[in-house]
Amino acid sequence: MRLIQYLEEGQPWAALVESDDAVRPIRLAGGTYALARLAIASGQSLLAVIEMRLDDELVDYQQLIDECRLLPPLTHADPAHCLVTGTGLTHLGSADTRSAMHAKAQADESELTDSMRMFKLGVVGGKPAAGEAGAQPEWFYKGDGDCVAAPEAPIPVPAFAEDAGEEPELAGLYVIGDDGRPWRVGYAIGNEFSDHVTERFNYLWLAHSKLRHCSFGPELLIGELPEHLEGTSRIVRDGKTLWEKPFLTGEINMAHSLTNLEHHHFKYPGFRRPGDVHVHFFGTATLSFADGIQTCNGDCFEIALPAFGRPLRNPLSFECGVVDMPVHSL
């Protein structure tokens, strides 16, 4: 089952994806968030809550896109209560891309880059037995709900940015129950989007490189995630494909289990605040930056995973001018 979310008279509404062309609205104000909260409170499955509220009429999927009414598939009414985070060096092959940004890994263990050491920790201990905690992954913060661009909407690039590069990956979407328990609503295609030139200069600037917009959706996959997923990441410029590459995800292609990544995120009490939404990116091993691609204004990212329905598409919008943000004394 896959859901989308769209604007209807200024409010978010969820809909079941019936086909590539049509969606069926779900009769509950408040969209996917309201559905998840109702399921948690009632003890019902999300599937049961949805099936009881399906509308008889279909809505044209493409029309929602054309009218710019498509939303991320899970949102919070207050963006401050949506936390966007992620983990890196989680996929087999990801360390090679990252390590090459900083230095060449040497055969001698003592001369491995920090990125390679972190990756190897995951390979050895990232998939613990049930009930056990595995190796901690690299973790980063991107922002709150204001940093999320809707599917099909432009991703803004700040004037101070050195780069604007896609990161095709999975995102886990969560709602925290009133008792502080995290509930996974489902998964979506994600474009985590980073500044790789800033990151390459010094890995200690990773935090700076991640404080950018991102996008996920357009569809939310409910249920079990396939262990093996094959997708395509593409950059389109002036209607022509500039760059294209396949990518792999799913647990079979990862050094960490999803359960381990979730554990090390939600073990912190501050991330179990009742009512909050969490968007957590699970990492990637495929970047156009690694192939020397430099993006520019108007380029469009297209990230596709067949199991997730329509691809995630976002054009780039570069901001101009000099950033001057003085601090004023009270």
Coordinates of C-alpha atoms in Angstrom, one line a residue:
M1 CA 0.0 0.0 0.0
R2 CA 1.2 3.5 -0.9
L3 CA -0.1 6.9 0.2
I4 CA 0.4 10.4 -0.9
Q5 CA -0.5 13.7 0.8
Y6 CA -1.9 16.8 -0.9
L7 CA -3.5 20.1 -0.2
E8 CA -7.3 20.4 -0.2
E9 CA -8.6 23.9 0.8
G10 CA -5.4 24.7 2.6
Q11 CA -5.3 21.4 4.7
P12 CA -3.3 18.2 4.2
W13 CA -5.3 15.2 3.0
A14 CA -4.0 11.7 2.5
A15 CA -4.9 9.5 -0.4
L16 CA -4.4 5.8 -1.4
V17 CA -2.5 5.4 -4.6
E18 CA -4.7 3.3 -6.9
S19 CA -2.5 3.6 -10.1
D20 CA 0.0 5.9 -11.7
D21 CA -2.9 8.1 -12.7
A22 CA -5.4 8.1 -9.9
V23 CA -5.5 8.3 -6.1
R24 CA -8.4 7.6 -3.7
P25 CA -8.9 10.2 -0.9
I26 CA -9.0 9.1 2.7
R27 CA -11.8 10.8 4.7
L28 CA -9.9 12.2 7.7
A29 CA -8.8 15.8 8.2
G30 CA -5.2 16.2 9.0
G31 CA -3.7 13.8 6.5
T32 CA -1.2 11.1 7.2
Y33 CA -0.3 12.4 10.6
A34 CA -3.9 12.2 11.7
L35 CA -4.2 8.7 10.4
A36 CA -1.1 7.6 12.3
R37 CA -2.2 9.2 15.5
L38 CA -5.6 7.6 15.2
A39 CA -4.1 4.2 14.6
I40 CA -1.8 4.6 17.6
A41 CA -4.6 5.8 19.9
S42 CA -7.1 3.1 18.8
G43 CA -4.7 0.2 18.7
Q44 CA -5.7 -0.6 15.2
S45 CA -3.4 -1.1 12.3
L46 CA -2.8 1.8 9.9
L47 CA -4.2 -0.4 7.1
A48 CA -7.5 -0.9 9.1
V49 CA -7.8 2.9 9.8
I50 CA -7.3 3.7 6.1
E51 CA -9.7 1.1 4.7
M52 CA -12.6 2.4 6.9
R53 CA -12.3 5.9 5.5
L54 CA -11.7 5.4 1.7
D55 CA -13.7 7.7 -0.5
D56 CA -15.8 6.4 -3.4
E57 CA -14.4 9.0 -5.8
L58 CA -10.9 9.1 -7.4
V59 CA -8.7 12.1 -7.9
D60 CA -6.4 12.7 -10.9
Y61 CA -2.8 12.2 -9.7
Q62 CA -1.2 14.3 -12.4
Q63 CA -3.6 17.2 -11.8
L64 CA -2.4 17.4 -8.2
I65 CA 1.1 17.7 -9.5
D66 CA 0.2 20.3 -12.1
E67 CA -1.6 22.4 -9.6
C68 CA 1.4 22.3 -7.2
R69 CA -0.8 20.6 -4.5
L70 CA 1.5 17.6 -3.8
L71 CA 2.9 17.5 -0.2
P72 CA 5.5 15.3 1.4
P73 CA 3.7 12.1 2.4
L74 CA 4.0 12.9 6.2
T75 CA 4.1 16.4 7.7
H76 CA 3.4 18.1 11.1
A77 CA 1.3 21.2 11.4
D78 CA 4.1 22.8 13.3
P79 CA 7.4 22.4 11.4
A80 CA 9.3 22.7 14.7
H81 CA 7.9 19.4 15.7
C82 CA 9.3 17.6 12.6
L83 CA 12.9 16.6 13.0
V84 CA 15.0 15.7 10.0
T85 CA 18.1 13.5 10.6
G86 CA 20.1 10.8 9.0
T87 CA 22.9 8.3 9.1
G88 CA 25.9 7.9 6.8
L89 CA 28.4 5.2 5.9
T90 CA 25.6 2.6 6.1
H91 CA 25.7 1.1 2.6
L92 CA 28.2 -1.3 1.2
G93 CA 30.4 0.8 -1.0
S94 CA 29.6 4.1 0.7
A95 CA 32.9 4.3 2.5
D96 CA 34.8 4.2 -0.8
T97 CA 32.9 7.3 -2.0
R98 CA 33.3 9.2 1.3
S99 CA 36.9 8.2 1.9
A100 CA 38.0 9.3 -1.6
M101 CA 36.7 12.8 -0.7
H102 CA 39.3 13.1 2.1
A103 CA 42.2 10.8 1.5
K104 CA 43.2 7.5 0.0
A105 CA 42.8 4.6 2.4
Q106 CA 46.0 2.7 3.0
A107 CA 46.4 -1.0 3.4
D108 CA 47.8 -0.5 6.9
E109 CA 44.9 -0.4 9.4
S110 CA 46.5 2.5 11.3
E111 CA 46.4 4.6 8.2
L112 CA 42.7 4.1 7.3
T113 CA 40.7 7.3 7.1
D114 CA 38.2 8.0 9.9
S115 CA 35.4 7.3 7.3
M116 CA 36.8 3.9 6.5
R117 CA 37.1 3.0 10.2
M118 CA 33.5 4.1 10.8
F119 CA 32.4 2.0 7.9
K120 CA 34.2 -1.1 9.1
L121 CA 32.6 -0.8 12.5
G122 CA 29.3 -1.1 10.8
V123 CA 30.3 -4.0 8.7
V124 CA 31.5 -5.9 11.8
G125 CA 28.8 -4.9 14.2
G126 CA 26.0 -3.1 12.4
K127 CA 23.6 -6.0 12.2
P128 CA 23.3 -7.3 15.8
A129 CA 21.1 -10.2 17.0
A130 CA 17.6 -9.5 18.1
G131 CA 17.5 -7.6 21.4
E132 CA 21.1 -6.5 21.1
A133 CA 22.5 -3.1 20.2
G134 CA 25.0 -3.0 17.4
A135 CA 27.7 -0.5 16.4
Q136 CA 26.7 3.2 16.4
P137 CA 26.4 4.7 12.9
E138 CA 27.5 8.1 11.8
W139 CA 24.6 10.5 12.6
F140 CA 23.7 14.0 11.4
Y141 CA 21.0 16.6 11.7
K142 CA 19.5 18.4 8.8
G143 CA 16.9 20.7 10.3
D144 CA 13.2 20.8 11.2
G145 CA 10.2 20.6 8.9
D146 CA 11.0 23.9 7.3
C147 CA 14.0 22.3 5.5
V148 CA 11.7 19.9 3.6
A149 CA 10.8 20.7 0.0
A150 CA 7.7 19.0 -1.4
P151 CA 8.0 16.5 -4.3
E152 CA 8.1 18.4 -7.6
A153 CA 9.0 21.7 -5.7
P154 CA 12.3 23.4 -6.1
I155 CA 15.1 22.7 -3.7
P156 CA 16.7 26.0 -2.7
V157 CA 20.5 26.3 -2.7
P158 CA 21.8 29.0 -0.3
A159 CA 24.1 31.7 -1.7
F160 CA 26.9 30.6 0.6
A161 CA 26.8 26.9 -0.7
E162 CA 29.9 25.5 -2.4
D163 CA 27.9 22.6 -4.0
A164 CA 24.4 21.3 -4.5
G165 CA 24.4 17.5 -4.8
E166 CA 21.8 14.8 -4.6
E167 CA 21.9 11.8 -2.3
P168 CA 19.4 9.1 -3.4
E169 CA 18.3 7.0 -0.4
L170 CA 15.5 5.7 1.7
A171 CA 13.8 7.7 4.4
G172 CA 12.0 6.2 7.4
L173 CA 8.9 8.2 8.6
Y174 CA 7.9 8.1 12.2
V175 CA 5.3 9.5 14.7
I176 CA 6.0 9.5 18.4
G177 CA 3.1 8.2 20.6
D178 CA 1.8 9.9 23.7
D179 CA 3.8 7.4 25.8
G180 CA 7.0 8.4 24.0
R181 CA 7.1 5.2 21.9
P182 CA 8.3 5.7 18.3
W183 CA 6.0 4.3 15.6
R184 CA 7.2 3.7 12.0
V185 CA 4.5 4.9 9.6
G186 CA 6.4 3.7 6.5
Y187 CA 9.2 4.5 4.1
A188 CA 9.7 6.9 1.2
I189 CA 12.2 7.7 -1.5
G190 CA 14.5 10.5 -0.2
N191 CA 16.9 13.0 -1.7
E192 CA 19.0 13.9 1.4
F193 CA 20.9 16.6 -0.6
S194 CA 24.2 17.9 0.7
D195 CA 27.1 20.2 0.0
H196 CA 29.9 17.8 -0.9
V197 CA 32.5 20.4 -1.6
T198 CA 32.2 21.8 1.9
E199 CA 32.3 18.2 3.3
R200 CA 35.3 17.3 1.2
F201 CA 37.4 20.2 2.5
N202 CA 37.4 18.7 6.0
Y203 CA 35.2 15.9 7.3
L204 CA 34.6 18.0 10.5
W205 CA 32.5 20.2 8.3
L206 CA 30.1 17.3 7.7
A207 CA 27.5 19.0 10.0
H208 CA 27.7 22.2 7.8
S209 CA 27.3 20.2 4.6
K210 CA 24.1 18.6 5.9
L211 CA 22.3 21.8 6.9
R212 CA 20.5 22.1 3.6
H213 CA 17.0 21.4 2.3
C214 CA 16.0 17.9 1.3
S215 CA 12.9 16.1 -0.1
F216 CA 11.1 12.8 0.2
G217 CA 8.2 11.1 -1.4
P218 CA 6.0 11.5 -3.2
E219 CA 4.7 8.2 -2.0
L220 CA 4.8 6.6 1.4
L221 CA 5.2 2.8 1.4
I222 CA 3.4 1.0 4.2
G223 CA 4.3 -2.4 5.3
E224 CA 7.5 -4.5 5.0
L225 CA 10.4 -3.0 3.1
P226 CA 12.0 -5.3 0.5
E227 CA 15.5 -6.4 1.5
H228 CA 16.8 -5.6 -2.0
L229 CA 15.9 -2.5 -3.9
E230 CA 17.3 -1.3 -7.2
G231 CA 16.7 2.3 -8.3
T232 CA 18.0 5.0 -10.7
S233 CA 19.3 8.4 -9.8
R234 CA 19.3 11.0 -12.7
I235 CA 20.0 14.6 -13.3
V236 CA 18.1 16.3 -16.1
R237 CA 19.4 19.6 -17.6
D238 CA 17.4 21.4 -20.3
G239 CA 15.3 18.4 -20.9
K240 CA 18.2 16.0 -21.5
T241 CA 19.8 13.5 -19.1
L242 CA 23.1 15.0 -17.8
W243 CA 24.0 12.1 -15.6
E244 CA 22.4 8.8 -14.6
K245 CA 23.4 5.9 -12.4
P246 CA 21.7 2.9 -10.7
F247 CA 21.8 2.6 -7.0
L248 CA 21.1 -0.2 -4.5
T249 CA 19.5 0.0 -1.1
G250 CA 17.6 -2.3 1.3
E251 CA 19.1 -4.2 4.2
I252 CA 20.9 -6.8 2.0
N253 CA 22.9 -3.9 0.5
M254 CA 23.7 -2.2 3.9
A255 CA 26.3 -2.6 6.6
H256 CA 23.7 -1.8 9.3
S257 CA 20.2 -3.2 9.9
L258 CA 17.4 -0.7 9.9
T259 CA 16.6 -1.8 13.4
N260 CA 20.1 -0.8 14.6
L261 CA 19.9 2.6 12.9
E262 CA 16.5 3.2 14.5
H263 CA 17.7 2.1 17.9
H264 CA 20.7 4.5 17.8
H265 CA 18.4 7.4 16.9
F266 CA 15.5 6.9 19.2
K267 CA 17.6 5.9 22.2
Y268 CA 17.9 9.6 23.0
P269 CA 14.9 10.9 25.1
G270 CA 14.9 14.1 23.2
F271 CA 13.9 12.2 20.1
R272 CA 10.9 10.6 21.8
R273 CA 8.8 13.7 22.5
P274 CA 5.1 12.8 22.2
G275 CA 3.5 13.9 19.0
D276 CA 6.7 14.7 17.1
V277 CA 7.3 13.6 13.5
H278 CA 10.7 12.2 12.5
V279 CA 12.2 11.9 9.0
H280 CA 15.3 9.7 9.1
F281 CA 17.5 9.2 6.0
F282 CA 19.3 5.8 5.9
G283 CA 22.3 6.7 3.6
T284 CA 23.5 5.9 0.1
A285 CA 26.6 4.9 -1.8
T286 CA 25.8 6.7 -5.1
L287 CA 26.5 10.4 -5.8
S288 CA 26.9 12.4 -9.0
F289 CA 29.6 14.4 -7.2
A290 CA 31.8 11.4 -7.1
D291 CA 31.7 11.4 -10.9
G292 CA 32.7 15.1 -11.1
I293 CA 29.2 16.5 -11.8
Q294 CA 28.6 20.1 -10.9
T295 CA 25.0 21.1 -10.8
C296 CA 23.5 24.5 -11.8
N297 CA 20.3 26.4 -11.5
G298 CA 17.3 24.6 -13.1
D299 CA 18.8 21.1 -13.0
C300 CA 16.3 18.5 -12.0
F301 CA 16.9 15.5 -9.7
E302 CA 14.9 12.4 -10.5
I303 CA 15.2 9.5 -8.1
A304 CA 13.2 6.3 -8.9
L305 CA 12.6 3.1 -7.0
P306 CA 9.9 1.0 -8.8
A307 CA 8.5 -0.3 -5.5
F308 CA 7.7 3.2 -4.4
G309 CA 5.6 4.3 -7.4
R310 CA 6.3 7.7 -9.0
P311 CA 9.8 9.0 -8.8
L312 CA 10.9 11.9 -6.6
R313 CA 11.6 14.9 -8.7
N314 CA 12.9 18.3 -7.6
P315 CA 14.5 21.2 -9.7
L316 CA 17.3 23.3 -8.2
S317 CA 16.9 26.9 -7.4
F318 CA 20.1 28.8 -6.6
E319 CA 19.8 31.9 -4.4
C320 CA 21.8 35.0 -5.3
G321 CA 23.5 37.6 -3.2
V322 CA 25.8 37.8 -0.2
V323 CA 24.6 36.3 3.1
D324 CA 25.0 38.9 5.9
M325 CA 23.4 37.8 9.1
P326 CA 24.5 40.2 11.9
V327 CA 23.6 39.5 15.5
H328 CA 21.9 42.3 17.3
S329 CA 22.4 43.1 21.0
L330 CA 19.3 43.5 23.3

